[in-house]
Every structure is written in C-alpha cells, then in structure tokens.
C-alpha cells in the first residue's frame, strides 16, 4: 500500500568526509521530498567541506577535492536547505544515527537552529533490520528486485531508500500505511543528543558515557560544575554541547 502522509516527508542521504560527527563534513546532500499527494521534489547539492576529503572516503563515494572545489560551503546553502525541509518529517537509511546528526551539526556550525523535536524521524534501516537484516544494496535487491547502480551517490541512495520503504509497506501490511503507524511499529527513540552521550530514562537526562555513566546530568552538574566546562572544551559534537547547555540553563533556572 502507498505511504499515506499528512505532511511532506523528506528522505535524506549524505556523502561525507568521514563518520566523526564532531569533525567531518558533508560533501554531497540529496533530499527527496514526497508530498502528501505522492508527488516528489528532489534537491541535490555538492558541498565544499572546506577540508581535504580523505582518499578512503573518496574511494567509497567517488567525490574528490577537485570535484567540490567550486561548490558552495554548507554555510552558503544552509538557509536554502532549512527552508526546503520546513514542515517536513524526516527519513533516511541509518539516518537517526548518522545523516540527521551530521546535518544538525552542519546547521549549528552555520549558526542556524534546526529543531527536530516536532518532527517524525523514520529510519528505514530500523524497519528493514527488524524484518530482513541486510545492507542498503541488498535491501534494494530484496524489496525492489533491482540492483543499486551507482550506490553511494546521495541522490541514488535517497531515491532507493524511499522505494524500499514503499515496498516494505506492501510486504508488511501490519505496519500500516501512515508515517505514525510505521514509527509506532518500529518505536521512536527519545533522543537527547544525536551522539547519544545522554539518554532519557523516566523523563530524566542520564549520562551515557564516562565516569558519570548512569547518573542524572542535572545532579552531576550540581555536584561537579567543572564537568560542564570540560565537556564544552572537549571534542564533542556541537549538538551535544547545545543540549548540555540547555540542561544546565534549566538547572540554574530551577535554583533561581
């Protein structure tokens, strides 16, 4: 059955310089925006990461320094991308752990907020792994009976991801045909920061790493305020630091 949407769904795929959320950058971005009436709009951008692209990454996606030397930086296109994603729910393949976190980092580096709290976040890989654990190329062959030519081209991967989702809805009628029903089936994480340095337990942010793992963030900040400074100076993603600051400010307001 076709996916029933109440607002646009943006399927996102990124090609990047690497996989470190704190330091790596986007080199290609593709968004397939599906409207509730089923029509599609595609936006694809090459991006100058303003850093060398490692050969290991170029070997995967085929994008080299020379290819992006005249492309805009992400900061130059950030507002255009944010407007294109306005009022959209978001989807991708492994997107909740990589594409969306890195995209949020790029917005923050550009001085722009990109709030995901009011959006549905659907990771097609999660549904796929619950049903048929495979890679994206194998998923495309399994669900669509087609070979994924030119894999690791952002646009090709984003289009393939949506085609996989459509095929999944036909194959698994029990998941329903709305974005809400699919997310209810797969479960939606309560994401504090995309790097998962914090997790939510019983409505409380908890450290998910280091010496304070398992402790409430607010309690640690009260008892050891210098830990905030250490994290803000450390090699953590900007989104993690932003969320830490929000928790600190909320804690200080409660004291006032």
GROMACS .gro file of C-alpha atoms in nm:
model
  256
    1UNK     CA    1   0.000   0.000   0.000
    2UNK     CA    2   0.128   0.353  -0.069
    3UNK     CA    3   0.252   0.562   0.221
    4UNK     CA    4  -0.018   0.796   0.349
    5UNK     CA    5   0.123   1.131   0.453
    6UNK     CA    6  -0.034   1.424   0.632
    7UNK     CA    7   0.266   1.649   0.563
    8UNK     CA    8   0.575   1.622   0.342
    9UNK     CA    9   0.835   1.354   0.408
   10UNK     CA   10   1.198   1.444   0.332
   11UNK     CA   11   1.420   1.143   0.263
   12UNK     CA   12   1.780   1.249   0.322
   13UNK     CA   13   2.112   1.098   0.224
   14UNK     CA   14   2.458   1.245   0.282
   15UNK     CA   15   2.802   1.168   0.148
   16UNK     CA   16   3.073   1.295   0.379
   17UNK     CA   17   3.444   1.327   0.453
   18UNK     CA   18   3.409   1.060   0.723
   19UNK     CA   19   3.194   0.940   1.010
   20UNK     CA   20   3.307   1.155   1.303
   21UNK     CA   21   3.014   1.382   1.390
   22UNK     CA   22   3.237   1.637   1.560
   23UNK     CA   23   3.486   1.694   1.279
   24UNK     CA   24   3.363   1.552   0.948
   25UNK     CA   25   3.167   1.745   0.687
   26UNK     CA   26   2.911   1.695   0.410
   27UNK     CA   27   3.037   1.673   0.050
   28UNK     CA   28   2.706   1.582  -0.115
   29UNK     CA   29   2.348   1.614   0.003
   30UNK     CA   30   2.032   1.484  -0.158
   31UNK     CA   31   1.676   1.524  -0.038
   32UNK     CA   32   1.377   1.355  -0.197
   33UNK     CA   33   1.070   1.539  -0.066
   34UNK     CA   34   0.748   1.342  -0.103
   35UNK     CA   35   0.430   1.544  -0.081
   36UNK     CA   36   0.105   1.406   0.066
   37UNK     CA   37  -0.032   1.376  -0.290
   38UNK     CA   38   0.260   1.146  -0.384
   39UNK     CA   39   0.449   1.397  -0.597
   40UNK     CA   40   0.823   1.430  -0.546
   41UNK     CA   41   1.074   1.712  -0.549
   42UNK     CA   42   1.447   1.637  -0.548
   43UNK     CA   43   1.718   1.869  -0.422
   44UNK     CA   44   2.082   1.768  -0.467
   45UNK     CA   45   2.387   1.973  -0.376
   46UNK     CA   46   2.759   1.917  -0.395
   47UNK     CA   47   2.921   2.084  -0.095
   48UNK     CA   48   3.273   2.212  -0.042
   49UNK     CA   49   3.364   2.071   0.302
   50UNK     CA   50   3.646   2.324   0.342
   51UNK     CA   51   3.875   2.041   0.446
   52UNK     CA   52   4.057   1.769   0.249
   53UNK     CA   53   3.847   1.467   0.158
   54UNK     CA   54   4.034   1.153   0.272
   55UNK     CA   55   4.110   0.906  -0.007
   56UNK     CA   56   3.932   0.633   0.188
   57UNK     CA   57   3.610   0.836   0.172
   58UNK     CA   58   3.656   0.932  -0.196
   59UNK     CA   59   3.703   0.563  -0.277
   60UNK     CA   60   3.354   0.499  -0.137
   61UNK     CA   61   3.151   0.783  -0.289
   62UNK     CA   62   3.375   0.898  -0.575
   63UNK     CA   63   3.379   1.264  -0.469
   64UNK     CA   64   3.722   1.425  -0.463
   65UNK     CA   65   3.860   1.765  -0.361
   66UNK     CA   66   3.870   1.866  -0.727
   67UNK     CA   67   3.502   1.784  -0.781
   68UNK     CA   68   3.385   2.010  -0.496
   69UNK     CA   69   3.646   2.288  -0.519
   70UNK     CA   70   3.395   2.528  -0.682
   71UNK     CA   71   3.092   2.405  -0.486
   72UNK     CA   72   2.937   2.623  -0.213
   73UNK     CA   73   3.013   2.560   0.152
   74UNK     CA   74   2.731   2.426   0.367
   75UNK     CA   75   2.700   2.764   0.536
   76UNK     CA   76   2.624   2.922   0.197
   77UNK     CA   77   2.333   2.684   0.132
   78UNK     CA   78   2.221   2.623   0.492
   79UNK     CA   79   1.922   2.857   0.486
   80UNK     CA   80   1.805   2.718   0.150
   81UNK     CA   81   1.822   2.362   0.286
   82UNK     CA   82   1.646   2.457   0.609
   83UNK     CA   83   1.362   2.622   0.415
   84UNK     CA   84   1.334   2.317   0.187
   85UNK     CA   85   1.294   2.097   0.496
   86UNK     CA   86   1.043   2.328   0.663
   87UNK     CA   87   0.735   2.143   0.792
   88UNK     CA   88   0.876   1.807   0.679
   89UNK     CA   89   0.903   1.483   0.865
   90UNK     CA   90   1.244   1.323   0.807
   91UNK     CA   91   1.356   0.981   0.689
   92UNK     CA   92   1.665   0.805   0.563
   93UNK     CA   93   1.871   0.489   0.585
   94UNK     CA   94   2.062   0.478   0.917
   95UNK     CA   95   1.963   0.844   0.929
   96UNK     CA   96   1.890   0.871   1.302
   97UNK     CA   97   2.246   0.765   1.384
   98UNK     CA   98   2.437   0.939   1.107
   99UNK     CA   99   2.271   1.157   0.842
  100UNK     CA  100   2.049   1.363   1.072
  101UNK     CA  101   2.310   1.408   1.347
  102UNK     CA  102   2.567   1.529   1.094
  103UNK     CA  103   2.312   1.753   0.923
  104UNK     CA  104   2.220   1.911   1.257
  105UNK     CA  105   2.591   1.966   1.327
  106UNK     CA  106   2.633   2.146   0.994
  107UNK     CA  107   2.337   2.373   1.071
  108UNK     CA  108   2.481   2.456   1.411
  109UNK     CA  109   2.822   2.532   1.263
  110UNK     CA  110   2.643   2.769   1.026
  111UNK     CA  111   2.475   2.948   1.315
  112UNK     CA  112   2.126   2.811   1.241
  113UNK     CA  113   1.890   2.615   1.463
  114UNK     CA  114   1.730   2.304   1.315
  115UNK     CA  115   1.471   2.172   1.557
  116UNK     CA  116   1.368   1.808   1.512
  117UNK     CA  117   1.156   1.774   1.826
  118UNK     CA  118   0.827   1.837   1.642
  119UNK     CA  119   0.908   1.603   1.351
  120UNK     CA  120   0.867   1.232   1.297
  121UNK     CA  121   1.210   1.070   1.239
  122UNK     CA  122   1.183   0.746   1.043
  123UNK     CA  123   1.493   0.533   0.994
  124UNK     CA  124   1.412   0.289   0.715
  125UNK     CA  125   1.711   0.077   0.815
  126UNK     CA  126   1.549   0.009   1.152
  127UNK     CA  127   1.234  -0.138   0.996
  128UNK     CA  128   1.447  -0.331   0.749
  129UNK     CA  129   1.670  -0.477   1.020
  130UNK     CA  130   1.366  -0.580   1.221
  131UNK     CA  131   1.236  -0.772   0.920
  132UNK     CA  132   1.527  -0.860   0.692
  133UNK     CA  133   1.877  -0.766   0.821
  134UNK     CA  134   2.081  -0.657   0.517
  135UNK     CA  135   2.277  -0.365   0.366
  136UNK     CA  136   2.114  -0.091   0.157
  137UNK     CA  137   2.215  -0.257  -0.172
  138UNK     CA  138   2.085  -0.594  -0.053
  139UNK     CA  139   1.767  -0.430   0.075
  140UNK     CA  140   1.709  -0.271  -0.265
  141UNK     CA  141   1.758  -0.607  -0.436
  142UNK     CA  142   1.537  -0.786  -0.183
  143UNK     CA  143   1.246  -0.540  -0.179
  144UNK     CA  144   1.261  -0.386  -0.526
  145UNK     CA  145   1.430  -0.671  -0.719
  146UNK     CA  146   1.670  -0.420  -0.872
  147UNK     CA  147   2.045  -0.369  -0.850
  148UNK     CA  148   2.153  -0.045  -0.686
  149UNK     CA  149   2.371   0.106  -0.959
  150UNK     CA  150   2.589   0.400  -0.856
  151UNK     CA  151   2.549   0.327  -0.485
  152UNK     CA  152   2.695   0.598  -0.260
  153UNK     CA  153   2.563   0.869  -0.487
  154UNK     CA  154   2.350   1.061  -0.239
  155UNK     CA  155   2.054   1.108  -0.477
  156UNK     CA  156   2.057   0.744  -0.589
  157UNK     CA  157   2.069   0.624  -0.227
  158UNK     CA  158   1.791   0.860  -0.113
  159UNK     CA  159   1.560   0.758  -0.400
  160UNK     CA  160   1.636   0.390  -0.335
  161UNK     CA  161   1.558   0.434   0.033
  162UNK     CA  162   1.210   0.568  -0.042
  163UNK     CA  163   1.145   0.290  -0.295
  164UNK     CA  164   1.244   0.037  -0.026
  165UNK     CA  165   1.001   0.200   0.218
  166UNK     CA  166   0.719   0.178  -0.036
  167UNK     CA  167   0.794  -0.189  -0.096
  168UNK     CA  168   0.809  -0.255   0.280
  169UNK     CA  169   0.458  -0.114   0.322
  170UNK     CA  170   0.329  -0.357   0.059
  171UNK     CA  171   0.515  -0.652   0.210
  172UNK     CA  172   0.429  -0.582   0.574
  173UNK     CA  173   0.067  -0.458   0.592
  174UNK     CA  174   0.080  -0.497   0.970
  175UNK     CA  175   0.294  -0.182   0.997
  176UNK     CA  176   0.017   0.032   0.847
  177UNK     CA  177   0.042   0.298   0.580
  178UNK     CA  178   0.095   0.620   0.773
  179UNK     CA  179   0.420   0.762   0.900
  180UNK     CA  180   0.277   0.749   1.251
  181UNK     CA  181   0.187   0.380   1.225
  182UNK     CA  182   0.530   0.282   1.088
  183UNK     CA  183   0.710   0.473   1.364
  184UNK     CA  184   0.478   0.320   1.624
  185UNK     CA  185   0.573  -0.022   1.489
  186UNK     CA  186   0.949   0.043   1.487
  187UNK     CA  187   0.947   0.257   1.800
  188UNK     CA  188   1.079   0.613   1.820
  189UNK     CA  189   1.370   0.687   2.047
  190UNK     CA  190   1.365   0.978   2.287
  191UNK     CA  191   1.676   1.143   2.152
  192UNK     CA  192   1.856   1.389   2.379
  193UNK     CA  193   2.166   1.443   2.166
  194UNK     CA  194   2.232   1.263   1.839
  195UNK     CA  195   2.573   1.141   1.953
  196UNK     CA  196   2.392   0.965   2.241
  197UNK     CA  197   2.623   1.098   2.508
  198UNK     CA  198   2.299   1.144   2.703
  199UNK     CA  199   1.994   0.919   2.709
  200UNK     CA  200   1.649   0.968   2.855
  201UNK     CA  201   1.533   0.743   3.139
  202UNK     CA  202   1.196   0.805   3.304
  203UNK     CA  203   1.194   1.161   3.172
  204UNK     CA  204   1.543   1.240   3.308
  205UNK     CA  205   1.859   1.301   3.102
  206UNK     CA  206   2.129   1.049   3.202
  207UNK     CA  207   2.498   1.037   3.111
  208UNK     CA  208   2.565   0.753   2.868
  209UNK     CA  209   2.947   0.755   2.883
  210UNK     CA  210   3.247   0.807   3.105
  211UNK     CA  211   3.282   0.817   3.480
  212UNK     CA  212   2.930   0.953   3.530
  213UNK     CA  213   2.755   0.696   3.311
  214UNK     CA  214   2.412   0.618   3.456
  215UNK     CA  215   2.396   0.938   3.659
  216UNK     CA  216   2.146   1.221   3.606
  217UNK     CA  217   2.307   1.508   3.415
  218UNK     CA  218   2.149   1.770   3.642
  219UNK     CA  219   2.286   1.604   3.955
  220UNK     CA  220   2.638   1.584   3.810
  221UNK     CA  221   2.629   1.949   3.704
  222UNK     CA  222   2.523   2.050   4.055
  223UNK     CA  223   2.789   1.842   4.227
  224UNK     CA  224   3.069   1.892   3.975
  225UNK     CA  225   3.008   2.214   3.773
  226UNK     CA  226   3.357   2.197   3.624
  227UNK     CA  227   3.244   1.887   3.429
  228UNK     CA  228   3.036   2.121   3.211
  229UNK     CA  229   3.347   2.325   3.127
  230UNK     CA  230   3.542   2.008   3.049
  231UNK     CA  231   3.278   1.890   2.803
  232UNK     CA  232   3.239   2.230   2.639
  233UNK     CA  233   3.614   2.241   2.573
  234UNK     CA  234   3.627   1.878   2.464
  235UNK     CA  235   3.595   1.715   2.123
  236UNK     CA  236   3.220   1.662   2.147
  237UNK     CA  237   2.965   1.741   1.872
  238UNK     CA  238   2.808   2.085   1.885
  239UNK     CA  239   2.463   1.932   1.926
  240UNK     CA  240   2.582   1.751   2.241
  241UNK     CA  241   2.720   2.077   2.379
  242UNK     CA  242   2.398   2.259   2.290
  243UNK     CA  243   2.187   2.005   2.479
  244UNK     CA  244   2.425   2.010   2.776
  245UNK     CA  245   2.390   2.390   2.791
  246UNK     CA  246   2.011   2.363   2.774
  247UNK     CA  247   2.015   2.121   3.069
  248UNK     CA  248   2.249   2.349   3.263
  249UNK     CA  249   2.033   2.657   3.199
  250UNK     CA  250   1.722   2.467   3.305
  251UNK     CA  251   1.902   2.358   3.622
  252UNK     CA  252   2.006   2.715   3.700
  253UNK     CA  253   1.651   2.842   3.644
  254UNK     CA  254   1.520   2.590   3.898
  255UNK     CA  255   1.771   2.726   4.151
  256UNK     CA  256   1.657   3.085   4.096
   0.00000   0.00000   0.00000
